PDB file of C-alpha atoms in Angstrom:
ATOM      1  CA  PHE A   1       0.012  -0.041   0.136  1.00 87.00           C
ATOM      2  CA  ALA A   2       3.389   2.421  -0.011  1.00 89.00           C
ATOM      3  CA  PHE A   3       2.423   4.939  -3.033  1.00 90.00           C
ATOM      4  CA  SER A   4       4.876   4.864  -6.218  1.00 95.00           C
ATOM      5  CA  ALA A   5       6.680   8.413  -6.661  1.00 97.00           C
ATOM      6  CA  GLU A   6       6.664   7.355 -10.714  1.00 97.00           C
ATOM      7  CA  GLU A   7       2.414   7.388 -10.430  1.00 96.00           C
ATOM      8  CA  THR A   8       2.171  10.048  -8.130  1.00 97.00           C
ATOM      9  CA  LEU A   9       3.887  12.269 -10.177  1.00 98.00           C
ATOM     10  CA  LYS A  10       2.356  11.321 -13.547  1.00 97.00           C
ATOM     11  CA  LEU A  11      -0.784  12.721 -11.737  1.00 97.00           C
ATOM     12  CA  ILE A  12       0.416  16.161 -11.794  1.00 98.00           C
ATOM     13  CA  THR A  13      -1.345  18.450 -13.846  1.00 97.00           C
ATOM     14  CA  PRO A  14      -1.089  22.611 -14.462  1.00 96.00           C
ATOM     15  CA  GLN A  15      -3.964  22.806 -12.271  1.00 97.00           C
ATOM     16  CA  THR A  16      -2.422  20.948  -9.321  1.00 98.00           C
ATOM     17  CA  ARG A  17      -1.483  23.276  -6.232  1.00 97.00           C
ATOM     18  CA  LEU A  18      -0.813  21.209  -3.691  1.00 97.00           C
ATOM     19  CA  LEU A  19       0.054  17.395  -3.037  1.00 98.00           C
ATOM     20  CA  ILE A  20      -1.027  15.825   0.255  1.00 97.00           C
ATOM     21  CA  VAL A  21       1.479  12.732   1.563  1.00 97.00           C
ATOM     22  CA  ASN A  22       0.388  10.659   4.813  1.00 97.00           C
ATOM     23  CA  SER A  23       2.851   8.121   5.584  1.00 97.00           C
ATOM     24  CA  PRO A  24       2.903   5.863   7.565  1.00 98.00           C
ATOM     25  CA  ALA A  25      -0.864   5.864   6.320  1.00 97.00           C
ATOM     26  CA  ASN A  26      -4.372   5.714   7.268  1.00 97.00           C
ATOM     27  CA  PRO A  27      -6.480   3.537   6.437  1.00 97.00           C
ATOM     28  CA  THR A  28      -3.943   1.155   4.979  1.00 97.00           C
ATOM     29  CA  GLY A  29      -0.655   1.423   7.540  1.00 97.00           C
ATOM     30  CA  GLY A  30       1.415   1.224   4.512  1.00 97.00           C
ATOM     31  CA  VAL A  31       4.786   3.298   4.716  1.00 97.00           C
ATOM     32  CA  THR A  32       6.766   4.874   1.793  1.00 97.00           C
ATOM     33  CA  GLY A  33      10.108   3.863   2.314  1.00 95.00           C
ATOM     34  CA  LYS A  34      13.389   6.382   1.589  1.00 96.00           C
ATOM     35  CA  ARG A  35      13.850   5.667  -2.383  1.00 96.00           C
ATOM     36  CA  GLU A  36      10.301   6.306  -3.304  1.00 97.00           C
ATOM     37  CA  VAL A  37      10.343   9.327  -1.193  1.00 98.00           C
ATOM     38  CA  ASP A  38      13.508  10.647  -2.416  1.00 98.00           C
ATOM     39  CA  LYS A  39      12.371   9.965  -5.882  1.00 98.00           C
ATOM     40  CA  LEU A  40       9.326  11.700  -5.365  1.00 98.00           C
ATOM     41  CA  VAL A  41      11.423  15.067  -3.966  1.00 98.00           C
ATOM     42  CA  ALA A  42      13.698  14.719  -7.252  1.00 98.00           C
ATOM     43  CA  GLY A  43      10.349  14.972  -8.944  1.00 98.00           C
ATOM     44  CA  LEU A  44       8.789  17.487  -7.653  1.00 98.00           C
ATOM     45  CA  GLU A  45      11.899  20.149  -8.843  1.00 96.00           C
ATOM     46  CA  LYS A  46      10.040  19.764 -12.356  1.00 96.00           C
ATOM     47  CA  PHE A  47       6.885  21.556 -10.355  1.00 97.00           C
ATOM     48  CA  PRO A  48       7.597  24.406  -8.649  1.00 96.00           C
ATOM     49  CA  ASP A  49       4.424  25.664  -8.158  1.00 95.00           C
ATOM     50  CA  VAL A  50       3.118  22.806  -6.195  1.00 97.00           C
ATOM     51  CA  ALA A  51       3.305  22.567  -2.417  1.00 97.00           C
ATOM     52  CA  VAL A  52       3.766  19.478  -0.194  1.00 98.00           C
ATOM     53  CA  MET A  53       1.156  18.976   2.794  1.00 98.00           C
ATOM     54  CA  SER A  54       3.039  15.704   4.421  1.00 98.00           C
ATOM     55  CA  ASP A  55       0.664  14.011   7.416  1.00 98.00           C
ATOM     56  CA  GLU A  56       3.231  12.253   9.651  1.00 98.00           C
ATOM     57  CA  ILE A  57       1.144  11.606  12.866  1.00 98.00           C
ATOM     58  CA  TYR A  58       1.919   7.995  12.813  1.00 98.00           C
ATOM     59  CA  ASP A  59       5.393   8.623  12.436  1.00 97.00           C
ATOM     60  CA  HIS A  60       6.710   6.592  15.620  1.00 97.00           C
ATOM     61  CA  MET A  61       4.087   3.897  14.977  1.00 98.00           C
ATOM     62  CA  VAL A  62       6.315   1.408  12.150  1.00 98.00           C
ATOM     63  CA  TYR A  63       6.858  -1.815  12.492  1.00 98.00           C
ATOM     64  CA  ASP A  64       9.531  -4.869  10.623  1.00 96.00           C
ATOM     65  CA  GLY A  65      12.630  -2.344  10.281  1.00 94.00           C
ATOM     66  CA  GLU A  66      11.081   0.105   8.582  1.00 94.00           C
ATOM     67  CA  THR A  67      12.439   3.839   9.198  1.00 94.00           C
ATOM     68  CA  HIS A  68       9.495   6.992   8.502  1.00 97.00           C
ATOM     69  CA  VAL A  69      11.049   9.530   6.636  1.00 97.00           C
ATOM     70  CA  CYS A  70      10.320  13.188   7.736  1.00 98.00           C
ATOM     71  CA  LEU A  71       9.592  15.648   4.459  1.00 98.00           C
ATOM     72  CA  LEU A  72      11.411  18.359   6.823  1.00 97.00           C
ATOM     73  CA  SER A  73      14.720  16.441   6.186  1.00 97.00           C
ATOM     74  CA  TYR A  74      14.262  17.368   2.008  1.00 98.00           C
ATOM     75  CA  PRO A  75      15.604  21.258   2.071  1.00 97.00           C
ATOM     76  CA  SER A  76      14.837  21.720  -1.209  1.00 96.00           C
ATOM     77  CA  ILE A  77      11.256  21.356  -0.653  1.00 97.00           C
ATOM     78  CA  ARG A  78      10.984  23.255   2.824  1.00 96.00           C
ATOM     79  CA  ASP A  79      10.078  26.662   1.244  1.00 96.00           C
ATOM     80  CA  ARG A  80       6.486  24.820   0.272  1.00 97.00           C
ATOM     81  CA  LEU A  81       6.204  21.953   2.497  1.00 98.00           C
ATOM     82  CA  ILE A  82       3.450  21.887   5.538  1.00 98.00           C
ATOM     83  CA  LEU A  83       4.077  19.210   7.754  1.00 98.00           C
ATOM     84  CA  LEU A  84       1.288  18.007  10.068  1.00 98.00           C
ATOM     85  CA  ASN A  85       1.795  16.471  13.252  1.00 98.00           C
ATOM     86  CA  GLY A  86       0.578  15.991  16.659  1.00 97.00           C
ATOM     87  CA  TRP A  87      -0.124  13.621  20.026  1.00 97.00           C
ATOM     88  CA  SER A  88      -3.420  12.281  19.984  1.00 96.00           C
ATOM     89  CA  LYS A  89      -1.372   9.193  18.236  1.00 97.00           C
ATOM     90  CA  THR A  90       2.593   9.121  19.819  1.00 97.00           C
ATOM     91  CA  TYR A  91       1.295  10.056  23.228  1.00 97.00           C
ATOM     92  CA  ALA A  92      -2.058   8.530  23.074  1.00 96.00           C
ATOM     93  CA  MET A  93      -4.159  12.428  23.907  1.00 96.00           C
ATOM     94  CA  THR A  94      -6.652  11.874  21.031  1.00 93.00           C
ATOM     95  CA  GLY A  95      -9.158  13.470  23.819  1.00 91.00           C
ATOM     96  CA  TRP A  96      -6.589  16.330  23.929  1.00 93.00           C
ATOM     97  CA  ARG A  97      -7.075  17.359  20.663  1.00 91.00           C
ATOM     98  CA  LEU A  98      -3.679  18.807  20.031  1.00 94.00           C
ATOM     99  CA  GLY A  99      -1.202  19.113  17.547  1.00 95.00           C
ATOM    100  CA  TYR A 100       1.059  21.441  15.422  1.00 94.00           C
ATOM    101  CA  ALA A 101       1.977  22.125  11.962  1.00 95.00           C
ATOM    102  CA  VAL A 102       4.774  23.586  10.125  1.00 96.00           C
ATOM    103  CA  TRP A 103       4.624  26.307   7.614  1.00 96.00           C
ATOM    104  CA  PRO A 104       6.695  28.056   4.993  1.00 95.00           C
ATOM    105  CA  GLY A 105       7.524  31.638   6.172  1.00 93.00           C
ATOM    106  CA  LYS A 106       6.047  33.142   3.270  1.00 92.00           C
ATOM    107  CA  LEU A 107       2.299  30.992   3.936  1.00 92.00           C
ATOM    108  CA  TYR A 108       2.600  31.491   7.819  1.00 92.00           C
ATOM    109  CA  ASP A 109       0.610  34.459   8.303  1.00 94.00           C
ATOM    110  CA  TYR A 110      -2.151  33.074   6.276  1.00 93.00           C
ATOM    111  CA  ALA A 111      -2.339  30.207   8.678  1.00 93.00           C
ATOM    112  CA  ARG A 112      -2.074  32.161  11.586  1.00 93.00           C
ATOM    113  CA  LYS A 113      -5.452  34.374  10.371  1.00 94.00           C
ATOM    114  CA  LEU A 114      -7.002  30.997   9.825  1.00 92.00           C
ATOM    115  CA  ALA A 115      -6.124  29.577  13.162  1.00 91.00           C
ATOM    116  CA  VAL A 116      -7.146  32.675  14.981  1.00 91.00           C
ATOM    117  CA  ASN A 117     -10.793  33.054  13.414  1.00 93.00           C
ATOM    118  CA  LEU A 118     -11.374  29.380  13.532  1.00 90.00           C
ATOM    119  CA  HIS A 119     -10.106  27.856  17.260  1.00 86.00           C
ATOM    120  CA  SER A 120      -8.336  30.843  18.647  1.00 87.00           C
ATOM    121  CA  CYS A 121      -5.863  28.747  20.375  1.00 87.00           C
ATOM    122  CA  VAL A 122      -5.171  25.218  22.206  1.00 90.00           C
ATOM    123  CA  ASN A 123      -6.677  25.621  25.582  1.00 91.00           C
ATOM    124  CA  ALA A 124      -3.424  25.848  28.649  1.00 94.00           C
ATOM    125  CA  SER A 125      -4.116  22.461  30.464  1.00 95.00           C
ATOM    126  CA  ALA A 126      -3.670  20.534  26.961  1.00 95.00           C
ATOM    127  CA  GLN A 127      -0.848  23.212  25.898  1.00 96.00           C
ATOM    128  CA  TYR A 128       0.765  22.067  29.681  1.00 97.00           C
ATOM    129  CA  ALA A 129       0.238  18.280  29.023  1.00 97.00           C
ATOM    130  CA  GLY A 130       1.963  18.435  25.102  1.00 97.00           C
ATOM    131  CA  LEU A 131       4.693  19.773  27.158  1.00 97.00           C
ATOM    132  CA  ALA A 132       5.126  17.092  29.807  1.00 97.00           C
ATOM    133  CA  ALA A 133       4.521  14.444  26.664  1.00 97.00           C
ATOM    134  CA  LEU A 134       7.445  15.924  24.825  1.00 96.00           C
ATOM    135  CA  LYS A 135       9.860  16.324  28.083  1.00 97.00           C
ATOM    136  CA  GLY A 136       9.197  13.667  29.693  1.00 96.00           C
ATOM    137  CA  PRO A 137      10.467  10.069  29.865  1.00 96.00           C
ATOM    138  CA  GLN A 138       9.509   8.042  25.902  1.00 96.00           C
ATOM    139  CA  ASP A 139       9.826   4.687  27.777  1.00 96.00           C
ATOM    140  CA  ASP A 140       5.585   4.571  27.809  1.00 95.00           C
ATOM    141  CA  VAL A 141       6.006   5.043  23.889  1.00 97.00           C
ATOM    142  CA  ALA A 142       8.156   2.382  23.049  1.00 96.00           C
ATOM    143  CA  LYS A 143       6.187  -0.167  25.168  1.00 97.00           C
ATOM    144  CA  MET A 144       2.416   0.909  23.336  1.00 97.00           C
ATOM    145  CA  VAL A 145       4.257   0.481  19.800  1.00 97.00           C
ATOM    146  CA  ALA A 146       6.013  -2.922  20.815  1.00 97.00           C
ATOM    147  CA  GLU A 147       2.007  -3.580  21.894  1.00 98.00           C
ATOM    148  CA  PHE A 148       0.609  -2.563  18.905  1.00 98.00           C
ATOM    149  CA  ASP A 149       3.053  -4.531  16.911  1.00 98.00           C
ATOM    150  CA  LYS A 150       1.914  -7.885  18.979  1.00 98.00           C
ATOM    151  CA  ARG A 151      -1.452  -7.017  18.056  1.00 98.00           C
ATOM    152  CA  ARG A 152      -0.919  -6.470  14.242  1.00 98.00           C
ATOM    153  CA  LYS A 153       0.219 -10.022  14.281  1.00 98.00           C
ATOM    154  CA  VAL A 154      -2.506 -11.135  15.572  1.00 98.00           C
ATOM    155  CA  VAL A 155      -4.966  -9.381  13.479  1.00 98.00           C
ATOM    156  CA  VAL A 156      -3.231 -10.082  10.095  1.00 98.00           C
ATOM    157  CA  GLU A 157      -3.176 -13.776  11.318  1.00 98.00           C
ATOM    158  CA  GLY A 158      -7.076 -13.719  12.368  1.00 98.00           C
ATOM    159  CA  LEU A 159      -7.932 -11.855   8.884  1.00 98.00           C
ATOM    160  CA  ASN A 160      -6.494 -14.333   6.535  1.00 98.00           C
ATOM    161  CA  ARG A 161      -8.425 -17.058   8.567  1.00 98.00           C
ATOM    162  CA  LEU A 162     -11.284 -15.584   7.912  1.00 98.00           C
ATOM    163  CA  PRO A 163     -13.311 -16.924   4.751  1.00 96.00           C
ATOM    164  CA  GLY A 164     -13.388 -14.557   1.472  1.00 97.00           C
ATOM    165  CA  VAL A 165     -11.025 -12.497   3.666  1.00 98.00           C
ATOM    166  CA  SER A 166      -6.871 -11.871   2.814  1.00 98.00           C
ATOM    167  CA  CYS A 167      -5.054  -8.686   4.504  1.00 98.00           C
ATOM    168  CA  ALA A 168      -1.741  -7.857   3.809  1.00 97.00           C
ATOM    169  CA  THR A 169       0.722  -6.911   6.926  1.00 97.00           C
ATOM    170  CA  PRO A 170       0.686  -3.169   7.610  1.00 98.00           C
ATOM    171  CA  LYS A 171       4.029  -1.883   8.222  1.00 97.00           C
ATOM    172  CA  GLY A 172       3.092   1.259  10.346  1.00 98.00           C
ATOM    173  CA  ALA A 173       0.184   2.633  12.094  1.00 98.00           C
ATOM    174  CA  PHE A 174      -2.334   0.546  13.638  1.00 98.00           C
ATOM    175  CA  TYR A 175      -4.337  -0.046  10.831  1.00 98.00           C
ATOM    176  CA  ALA A 176      -5.228  -3.250   8.746  1.00 98.00           C
ATOM    177  CA  PHE A 177      -6.842  -2.882   5.889  1.00 98.00           C
ATOM    178  CA  PRO A 178      -7.953  -6.640   4.142  1.00 98.00           C
ATOM    179  CA  ASN A 179      -9.448  -7.503   0.722  1.00 98.00           C
ATOM    180  CA  ILE A 180     -13.003  -8.785   1.304  1.00 98.00           C
ATOM    181  CA  LYS A 181     -13.957  -9.120  -2.441  1.00 97.00           C
ATOM    182  CA  ARG A 182     -13.952 -12.806  -2.131  1.00 97.00           C
ATOM    183  CA  THR A 183     -16.436 -12.755   0.464  1.00 97.00           C
ATOM    184  CA  GLY A 184     -19.221 -11.016  -2.358  1.00 97.00           C
ATOM    185  CA  TRP A 185     -20.112  -8.256  -0.041  1.00 97.00           C
ATOM    186  CA  LYS A 186     -19.691  -4.673  -0.806  1.00 97.00           C
ATOM    187  CA  ALA A 187     -17.556  -2.780   1.825  1.00 98.00           C
ATOM    188  CA  LYS A 188     -19.875  -0.572   3.428  1.00 97.00           C
ATOM    189  CA  ALA A 189     -23.334  -3.187   3.434  1.00 97.00           C
ATOM    190  CA  LEU A 190     -20.531  -5.477   5.386  1.00 98.00           C
ATOM    191  CA  ALA A 191     -19.404  -2.613   7.867  1.00 98.00           C
ATOM    192  CA  THR A 192     -23.017  -2.132   8.676  1.00 97.00           C
ATOM    193  CA  ALA A 193     -24.118  -5.465   8.794  1.00 97.00           C
ATOM    194  CA  LEU A 194     -21.463  -6.723  11.065  1.00 98.00           C
ATOM    195  CA  LEU A 195     -22.286  -3.499  13.512  1.00 98.00           C
ATOM    196  CA  GLU A 196     -25.755  -4.279  13.431  1.00 97.00           C
ATOM    197  CA  ASP A 197     -26.160  -8.185  13.768  1.00 97.00           C
ATOM    198  CA  ALA A 198     -22.155  -8.687  15.283  1.00 97.00           C
ATOM    199  CA  GLY A 199     -21.363  -5.860  17.188  1.00 98.00           C
ATOM    200  CA  VAL A 200     -17.981  -5.290  15.750  1.00 98.00           C
ATOM    201  CA  ALA A 201     -17.061  -1.905  14.406  1.00 98.00           C
ATOM    202  CA  ILE A 202     -15.116  -1.170  11.104  1.00 98.00           C
ATOM    203  CA  ILE A 203     -14.936   0.943   8.370  1.00 98.00           C
ATOM    204  CA  GLY A 204     -16.567   0.432   4.906  1.00 98.00           C
ATOM    205  CA  GLY A 205     -12.922   1.477   2.434  1.00 98.00           C
ATOM    206  CA  PRO A 206     -14.926   3.375   0.407  1.00 98.00           C
ATOM    207  CA  ASP A 207     -15.423   5.898   2.834  1.00 97.00           C
ATOM    208  CA  PHE A 208     -11.774   6.641   2.170  1.00 96.00           C
ATOM    209  CA  GLY A 209     -12.233   7.217  -1.355  1.00 95.00           C
ATOM    210  CA  VAL A 210     -14.012   5.435  -4.440  1.00 93.00           C
ATOM    211  CA  LEU A 211     -10.638   3.201  -4.916  1.00 93.00           C
ATOM    212  CA  GLY A 212     -11.637   1.750  -1.029  1.00 97.00           C
ATOM    213  CA  GLU A 213     -14.413  -0.783  -2.156  1.00 98.00           C
ATOM    214  CA  GLY A 214     -13.323  -4.154  -1.930  1.00 98.00           C
ATOM    215  CA  TYR A 215     -11.565  -3.733   1.084  1.00 98.00           C
ATOM    216  CA  VAL A 216     -12.481  -2.859   4.848  1.00 98.00           C
ATOM    217  CA  ARG A 217      -9.834  -1.029   7.954  1.00 98.00           C
ATOM    218  CA  LEU A 218      -9.604  -2.343  11.399  1.00 98.00           C
ATOM    219  CA  SER A 219      -7.967  -0.666  13.742  1.00 98.00           C
ATOM    220  CA  TYR A 220      -5.862  -2.635  16.382  1.00 98.00           C
ATOM    221  CA  ALA A 221      -5.680   0.540  18.910  1.00 96.00           C
ATOM    222  CA  ASN A 222      -8.077  -2.042  21.714  1.00 96.00           C
ATOM    223  CA  SER A 223      -6.989  -4.724  23.448  1.00 97.00           C
ATOM    224  CA  THR A 224      -5.602  -8.378  22.555  1.00 98.00           C
ATOM    225  CA  ALA A 225      -8.580  -9.735  24.135  1.00 98.00           C
ATOM    226  CA  ASN A 226     -11.434  -7.464  22.388  1.00 98.00           C
ATOM    227  CA  ILE A 227      -9.397  -7.950  18.756  1.00 98.00           C
ATOM    228  CA  LEU A 228      -9.753 -11.633  19.460  1.00 98.00           C
ATOM    229  CA  ARG A 229     -13.320 -11.315  20.218  1.00 98.00           C
ATOM    230  CA  ALA A 230     -13.933  -9.162  17.453  1.00 98.00           C
ATOM    231  CA  LEU A 231     -12.333 -11.556  14.598  1.00 98.00           C
ATOM    232  CA  GLU A 232     -14.123 -14.469  16.268  1.00 98.00           C
ATOM    233  CA  ARG A 233     -17.738 -12.737  15.766  1.00 98.00           C
ATOM    234  CA  MET A 234     -16.487 -11.908  12.049  1.00 98.00           C
ATOM    235  CA  GLY A 235     -15.770 -15.573  11.330  1.00 98.00           C
ATOM    236  CA  GLU A 236     -19.038 -16.422  12.612  1.00 97.00           C
ATOM    237  CA  PHE A 237     -21.169 -14.041  10.516  1.00 97.00           C
ATOM    238  CA  LEU A 238     -19.049 -14.603   7.223  1.00 97.00           C
ATOM    239  CA  ALA A 239     -19.603 -18.516   7.865  1.00 95.00           C
ATOM    240  CA  SER A 240     -23.556 -17.948   8.362  1.00 94.00           C
ATOM    241  CA  ARG A 241     -24.421 -14.854   6.012  1.00 91.00           C
ATOM    242  CA  LYS A 242     -24.513 -14.516   2.764  1.00 87.00           C
ATOM    243  CA  ALA A 243     -23.895 -10.766   0.791  1.00 85.00           C
ATOM    244  CA  ALA A 244     -26.803  -8.855   0.983  1.00 70.00           C
TER     245      ALA A 244
END
């Protein structure tokens, strides 16, 4: 599920103004390696008017020896790079609604005006909590990622045992994006039926774009016990229910 630099560059037209990159990726868990990122950045030299927005919120969550590549490490695009990140994933602070963006100097004033008029600022307690997370010990981050790695393996193994389901191993984030085409179900119909009839919450691939049909997204940001329970219910459902 990693993107191809060559394919991406071919999609740029004279009307293109912004390229959005997300690695590690939601919903697929795909991670784009340095070689492809190098090719992308080199290719962007031909398109100086195209800005780049890099969503790197899952930067700490990589597995199997993969390494996150931060686009800020490429000086040639810094003057048109918008980098997004935050505390929600790395520090499990989703409810604090705390994030940050790095903007080129020439765009900063526009971003500041938008922020001031949209949400003013982050509340003080959330800011202090964010500082504590950054300045404190990072041991728990490593422990959390190691636990996600264990759950990732449980999810992939379990999904590949389900009738009509196949799942590639995600390399980052905390999502699996299995192929459910052989079940005969449409993705959103299956997601609705599993929620209503089996008590399992997943998201249909089309909710992330038209190319997501035939896939569903599962999150393994839950306990191993609950993941196993969900996989069992999915197996029972698929064995007993035909596609609507």
